[in-house]
């Protein structure tokens, strides 16, 4: 397996070199909206520690990611009026991973509505800003 590349796009977001629509942050994780969402509210949860994917992250770092993933899924479900939540993580190219800093996809699902294909439509920035503000408010103090 390749080693961690500090120039991946999520590492740049963590360093503040690239902006993001933040929904949650603590000492161990950052969560922000996917800019090409597969459904409204599609959120990415990443560790602050460098990890390429599930195959090299430490157990301790992954526990922090899992905790935040649960918090965000529970907050997003009512906020987006979703019928279910889908949690996905890809490890290595054969699985579909494209960005090599571990991330959990937290995706609201709606009965009878198919997911958009990955990385196709760049969302309206104003819509993302509004959704991020609502999610961040729901997660305040969590
Ligand atoms: P992967 O296939 O690696 O699990 O998914 C990478 C995800 O990152 C995709 O859903 C894609 O839309 C998202 N993404 C790619 N570049 C950016 C970016 O610059 N900002 C944000 N917020 N998401 C990104």
PDB file of C-alpha atoms and ligand atoms in Angstrom:
ATOM      1  CA  UNK A   1       0.000   0.000   0.000  1.00  0.00           C
ATOM      2  CA  UNK A   2       1.257   3.508  -0.806  1.00  0.00           C
ATOM      3  CA  UNK A   3       2.246   5.805   2.029  1.00  0.00           C
ATOM      4  CA  UNK A   4       0.305   8.864   3.203  1.00  0.00           C
ATOM      5  CA  UNK A   5       0.675  11.869   0.884  1.00  0.00           C
ATOM      6  CA  UNK A   6       0.604  15.156   2.834  1.00  0.00           C
ATOM      7  CA  UNK A   7      -0.490  17.019  -0.311  1.00  0.00           C
ATOM      8  CA  UNK A   8      -3.863  15.313  -0.663  1.00  0.00           C
ATOM      9  CA  UNK A   9      -6.846  17.673  -0.854  1.00  0.00           C
ATOM     10  CA  UNK A  10      -8.212  16.857   2.616  1.00  0.00           C
ATOM     11  CA  UNK A  11      -4.800  17.455   4.220  1.00  0.00           C
ATOM     12  CA  UNK A  12      -4.905  20.893   2.560  1.00  0.00           C
ATOM     13  CA  UNK A  13      -8.393  21.473   3.997  1.00  0.00           C
ATOM     14  CA  UNK A  14      -7.089  20.479   7.461  1.00  0.00           C
ATOM     15  CA  UNK A  15      -4.226  22.975   7.121  1.00  0.00           C
ATOM     16  CA  UNK A  16      -6.665  25.688   6.052  1.00  0.00           C
ATOM     17  CA  UNK A  17      -5.079  25.997   2.597  1.00  0.00           C
ATOM     18  CA  UNK A  18      -8.399  25.157   0.914  1.00  0.00           C
ATOM     19  CA  UNK A  19     -11.797  26.242   2.300  1.00  0.00           C
ATOM     20  CA  UNK A  20     -14.588  23.870   3.281  1.00  0.00           C
ATOM     21  CA  UNK A  21     -18.175  24.019   4.508  1.00  0.00           C
ATOM     22  CA  UNK A  22     -17.465  22.893   8.067  1.00  0.00           C
ATOM     23  CA  UNK A  23     -20.213  21.199  10.053  1.00  0.00           C
ATOM     24  CA  UNK A  24     -18.294  19.846  13.073  1.00  0.00           C
ATOM     25  CA  UNK A  25     -14.822  19.921  14.604  1.00  0.00           C
ATOM     26  CA  UNK A  26     -13.123  18.723  17.769  1.00  0.00           C
ATOM     27  CA  UNK A  27      -9.481  17.996  18.726  1.00  0.00           C
ATOM     28  CA  UNK A  28      -9.469  14.777  16.684  1.00  0.00           C
ATOM     29  CA  UNK A  29     -11.794  15.165  13.700  1.00  0.00           C
ATOM     30  CA  UNK A  30     -13.177  17.594  11.147  1.00  0.00           C
ATOM     31  CA  UNK A  31     -16.461  17.163   9.253  1.00  0.00           C
ATOM     32  CA  UNK A  32     -17.508  19.166   6.201  1.00  0.00           C
ATOM     33  CA  UNK A  33     -19.924  18.914   3.294  1.00  0.00           C
ATOM     34  CA  UNK A  34     -18.928  17.072   0.150  1.00  0.00           C
ATOM     35  CA  UNK A  35     -18.792  19.654  -2.669  1.00  0.00           C
ATOM     36  CA  UNK A  36     -20.125  17.095  -5.151  1.00  0.00           C
ATOM     37  CA  UNK A  37     -22.835  15.570  -2.950  1.00  0.00           C
ATOM     38  CA  UNK A  38     -24.452  12.300  -3.921  1.00  0.00           C
ATOM     39  CA  UNK A  39     -27.532  13.440  -1.951  1.00  0.00           C
ATOM     40  CA  UNK A  40     -28.414  16.607   0.009  1.00  0.00           C
ATOM     41  CA  UNK A  41     -26.434  16.762   3.258  1.00  0.00           C
ATOM     42  CA  UNK A  42     -23.628  14.432   2.088  1.00  0.00           C
ATOM     43  CA  UNK A  43     -20.950  14.979   4.741  1.00  0.00           C
ATOM     44  CA  UNK A  44     -17.347  13.789   5.029  1.00  0.00           C
ATOM     45  CA  UNK A  45     -15.804  13.001   8.433  1.00  0.00           C
ATOM     46  CA  UNK A  46     -12.004  12.918   8.583  1.00  0.00           C
ATOM     47  CA  UNK A  47      -9.392  12.368  11.311  1.00  0.00           C
ATOM     48  CA  UNK A  48      -6.944  15.175  12.016  1.00  0.00           C
ATOM     49  CA  UNK A  49      -4.238  12.518  12.283  1.00  0.00           C
ATOM     50  CA  UNK A  50      -2.730  11.516   8.939  1.00  0.00           C
ATOM     51  CA  UNK A  51      -4.227   8.238   7.696  1.00  0.00           C
ATOM     52  CA  UNK A  52      -4.611   7.065   4.131  1.00  0.00           C
ATOM     53  CA  UNK A  53      -7.682   4.924   4.839  1.00  0.00           C
ATOM     54  CA  UNK A  54      -9.135   2.261   7.139  1.00  0.00           C
ATOM     55  CA  UNK A  55      -6.118   0.021   6.546  1.00  0.00           C
ATOM     56  CA  UNK A  56      -3.561   2.277   8.243  1.00  0.00           C
ATOM     57  CA  UNK A  57      -5.518   4.404  10.728  1.00  0.00           C
ATOM     58  CA  UNK A  58      -4.867   3.615  14.409  1.00  0.00           C
ATOM     59  CA  UNK A  59      -7.691   2.148  16.425  1.00  0.00           C
ATOM     60  CA  UNK A  60      -7.718   5.189  18.697  1.00  0.00           C
ATOM     61  CA  UNK A  61      -7.956   7.655  15.809  1.00  0.00           C
ATOM     62  CA  UNK A  62     -10.700   5.614  14.186  1.00  0.00           C
ATOM     63  CA  UNK A  63     -12.745   5.581  17.385  1.00  0.00           C
ATOM     64  CA  UNK A  64     -12.833   9.388  17.239  1.00  0.00           C
ATOM     65  CA  UNK A  65     -13.973   9.262  13.598  1.00  0.00           C
ATOM     66  CA  UNK A  66     -16.654   6.683  14.415  1.00  0.00           C
ATOM     67  CA  UNK A  67     -17.985   8.764  17.315  1.00  0.00           C
ATOM     68  CA  UNK A  68     -18.268  11.871  15.144  1.00  0.00           C
ATOM     69  CA  UNK A  69     -19.827   9.882  12.302  1.00  0.00           C
ATOM     70  CA  UNK A  70     -22.580   8.697  14.637  1.00  0.00           C
ATOM     71  CA  UNK A  71     -23.198  12.225  15.931  1.00  0.00           C
ATOM     72  CA  UNK A  72     -23.452  13.642  12.427  1.00  0.00           C
ATOM     73  CA  UNK A  73     -25.706  10.869  11.119  1.00  0.00           C
ATOM     74  CA  UNK A  74     -28.105  11.381  14.027  1.00  0.00           C
ATOM     75  CA  UNK A  75     -28.170  15.155  13.531  1.00  0.00           C
ATOM     76  CA  UNK A  76     -28.554  14.991   9.739  1.00  0.00           C
ATOM     77  CA  UNK A  77     -31.431  12.484   9.701  1.00  0.00           C
ATOM     78  CA  UNK A  78     -34.134  14.885  11.005  1.00  0.00           C
ATOM     79  CA  UNK A  79     -32.505  17.991   9.567  1.00  0.00           C
ATOM     80  CA  UNK A  80     -32.696  16.717   5.992  1.00  0.00           C
ATOM     81  CA  UNK A  81     -35.949  14.854   6.650  1.00  0.00           C
ATOM     82  CA  UNK A  82     -34.171  11.695   5.511  1.00  0.00           C
ATOM     83  CA  UNK A  83     -35.633   8.191   5.561  1.00  0.00           C
ATOM     84  CA  UNK A  84     -32.268   6.597   6.320  1.00  0.00           C
ATOM     85  CA  UNK A  85     -28.542   7.270   6.554  1.00  0.00           C
ATOM     86  CA  UNK A  86     -25.818   5.579   4.523  1.00  0.00           C
ATOM     87  CA  UNK A  87     -22.270   5.393   5.907  1.00  0.00           C
ATOM     88  CA  UNK A  88     -19.537   4.477   3.410  1.00  0.00           C
ATOM     89  CA  UNK A  89     -15.750   4.313   3.493  1.00  0.00           C
ATOM     90  CA  UNK A  90     -13.529   3.324   0.569  1.00  0.00           C
ATOM     91  CA  UNK A  91     -10.000   1.978   1.072  1.00  0.00           C
ATOM     92  CA  UNK A  92      -7.634   1.889  -1.918  1.00  0.00           C
ATOM     93  CA  UNK A  93      -8.360   2.479  -5.627  1.00  0.00           C
ATOM     94  CA  UNK A  94     -10.013  -0.882  -6.302  1.00  0.00           C
ATOM     95  CA  UNK A  95     -12.744   0.051  -3.827  1.00  0.00           C
ATOM     96  CA  UNK A  96     -13.418   3.488  -5.348  1.00  0.00           C
ATOM     97  CA  UNK A  97     -11.228   5.666  -3.092  1.00  0.00           C
ATOM     98  CA  UNK A  98     -10.125   8.866  -4.845  1.00  0.00           C
ATOM     99  CA  UNK A  99      -8.875  11.059  -2.010  1.00  0.00           C
ATOM    100  CA  UNK A 100      -6.196   9.429   0.122  1.00  0.00           C
ATOM    101  CA  UNK A 101      -6.957  10.811   3.564  1.00  0.00           C
ATOM    102  CA  UNK A 102      -9.432   8.594   5.403  1.00  0.00           C
ATOM    103  CA  UNK A 103     -13.007   9.840   5.186  1.00  0.00           C
ATOM    104  CA  UNK A 104     -16.388   8.490   6.139  1.00  0.00           C
ATOM    105  CA  UNK A 105     -19.213   9.428   3.790  1.00  0.00           C
ATOM    106  CA  UNK A 106     -22.376  10.223   5.759  1.00  0.00           C
ATOM    107  CA  UNK A 107     -25.192  10.324   3.213  1.00  0.00           C
ATOM    108  CA  UNK A 108     -28.881  11.004   3.897  1.00  0.00           C
ATOM    109  CA  UNK A 109     -31.113   8.638   1.888  1.00  0.00           C
ATOM    110  CA  UNK A 110     -34.677   9.125   0.724  1.00  0.00           C
ATOM    111  CA  UNK A 111     -37.178   6.399  -0.187  1.00  0.00           C
ATOM    112  CA  UNK A 112     -37.215   5.843  -3.954  1.00  0.00           C
ATOM    113  CA  UNK A 113     -34.425   8.375  -4.660  1.00  0.00           C
ATOM    114  CA  UNK A 114     -31.247   7.018  -6.258  1.00  0.00           C
ATOM    115  CA  UNK A 115     -27.846   8.434  -5.343  1.00  0.00           C
ATOM    116  CA  UNK A 116     -26.226  10.778  -7.829  1.00  0.00           C
ATOM    117  CA  UNK A 117     -23.121   9.204  -9.408  1.00  0.00           C
ATOM    118  CA  UNK A 118     -19.863  10.039  -7.553  1.00  0.00           C
ATOM    119  CA  UNK A 119     -18.128  13.351  -8.259  1.00  0.00           C
ATOM    120  CA  UNK A 120     -20.482  14.579 -10.968  1.00  0.00           C
ATOM    121  CA  UNK A 121     -22.388  17.746 -10.012  1.00  0.00           C
ATOM    122  CA  UNK A 122     -20.666  20.550  -8.091  1.00  0.00           C
ATOM    123  CA  UNK A 123     -23.298  21.839  -5.668  1.00  0.00           C
ATOM    124  CA  UNK A 124     -24.482  25.436  -5.456  1.00  0.00           C
ATOM    125  CA  UNK A 125     -22.141  27.082  -2.938  1.00  0.00           C
ATOM    126  CA  UNK A 126     -24.966  29.121  -1.378  1.00  0.00           C
ATOM    127  CA  UNK A 127     -26.973  25.940  -0.768  1.00  0.00           C
ATOM    128  CA  UNK A 128     -23.949  24.213   0.778  1.00  0.00           C
ATOM    129  CA  UNK A 129     -23.291  27.221   3.024  1.00  0.00           C
ATOM    130  CA  UNK A 130     -26.882  27.183   4.276  1.00  0.00           C
ATOM    131  CA  UNK A 131     -26.876  23.412   4.865  1.00  0.00           C
ATOM    132  CA  UNK A 132     -23.528  23.553   6.673  1.00  0.00           C
ATOM    133  CA  UNK A 133     -24.742  26.351   8.943  1.00  0.00           C
ATOM    134  CA  UNK A 134     -27.867  24.357   9.854  1.00  0.00           C
ATOM    135  CA  UNK A 135     -25.921  21.165  10.548  1.00  0.00           C
ATOM    136  CA  UNK A 136     -23.287  23.042  12.541  1.00  0.00           C
ATOM    137  CA  UNK A 137     -26.025  24.650  14.647  1.00  0.00           C
ATOM    138  CA  UNK A 138     -27.644  21.244  15.287  1.00  0.00           C
ATOM    139  CA  UNK A 139     -24.246  19.832  16.332  1.00  0.00           C
ATOM    140  CA  UNK A 140     -23.255  22.740  18.572  1.00  0.00           C
ATOM    141  CA  UNK A 141     -22.106  21.429  21.953  1.00  0.00           C
ATOM    142  CA  UNK A 142     -22.214  17.782  20.756  1.00  0.00           C
TER     143      UNK A 142
HETATM  144  P1  LIG B   1     -13.711   8.836  -2.260  1.00  0.00           P
HETATM  145  O1  LIG B   1     -14.092   8.214  -3.565  1.00  0.00           O
HETATM  146  O2  LIG B   1     -12.223   9.071  -2.142  1.00  0.00           O
HETATM  147  O3  LIG B   1     -14.261   8.068  -1.096  1.00  0.00           O
HETATM  148  O4  LIG B   1     -14.460  10.205  -2.224  1.00  0.00           O
HETATM  149  C1  LIG B   1     -13.873  11.467  -2.278  1.00  0.00           C
HETATM  150  C2  LIG B   1     -14.976  12.478  -2.082  1.00  0.00           C
HETATM  151  O5  LIG B   1     -14.399  13.739  -1.920  1.00  0.00           O
HETATM  152  C3  LIG B   1     -15.960  12.564  -3.259  1.00  0.00           C
HETATM  153  O6  LIG B   1     -17.275  12.331  -2.774  1.00  0.00           O
HETATM  154  C4  LIG B   1     -15.775  13.985  -3.771  1.00  0.00           C
HETATM  155  O7  LIG B   1     -16.989  14.552  -4.205  1.00  0.00           O
HETATM  156  C5  LIG B   1     -15.202  14.696  -2.574  1.00  0.00           C
HETATM  157  N1  LIG B   1     -14.323  15.828  -2.859  1.00  0.00           N
HETATM  158  C6  LIG B   1     -13.331  15.871  -3.800  1.00  0.00           C
HETATM  159  N2  LIG B   1     -12.690  17.059  -3.748  1.00  0.00           N
HETATM  160  C7  LIG B   1     -13.282  17.784  -2.748  1.00  0.00           C
HETATM  161  C8  LIG B   1     -13.041  19.083  -2.221  1.00  0.00           C
HETATM  162  O8  LIG B   1     -12.166  19.832  -2.648  1.00  0.00           O
HETATM  163  N3  LIG B   1     -13.840  19.489  -1.189  1.00  0.00           N
HETATM  164  C9  LIG B   1     -14.842  18.679  -0.679  1.00  0.00           C
HETATM  165  N4  LIG B   1     -15.568  19.181   0.326  1.00  0.00           N
HETATM  166  N5  LIG B   1     -15.085  17.444  -1.162  1.00  0.00           N
HETATM  167  C10 LIG B   1     -14.309  16.998  -2.185  1.00  0.00           C
END
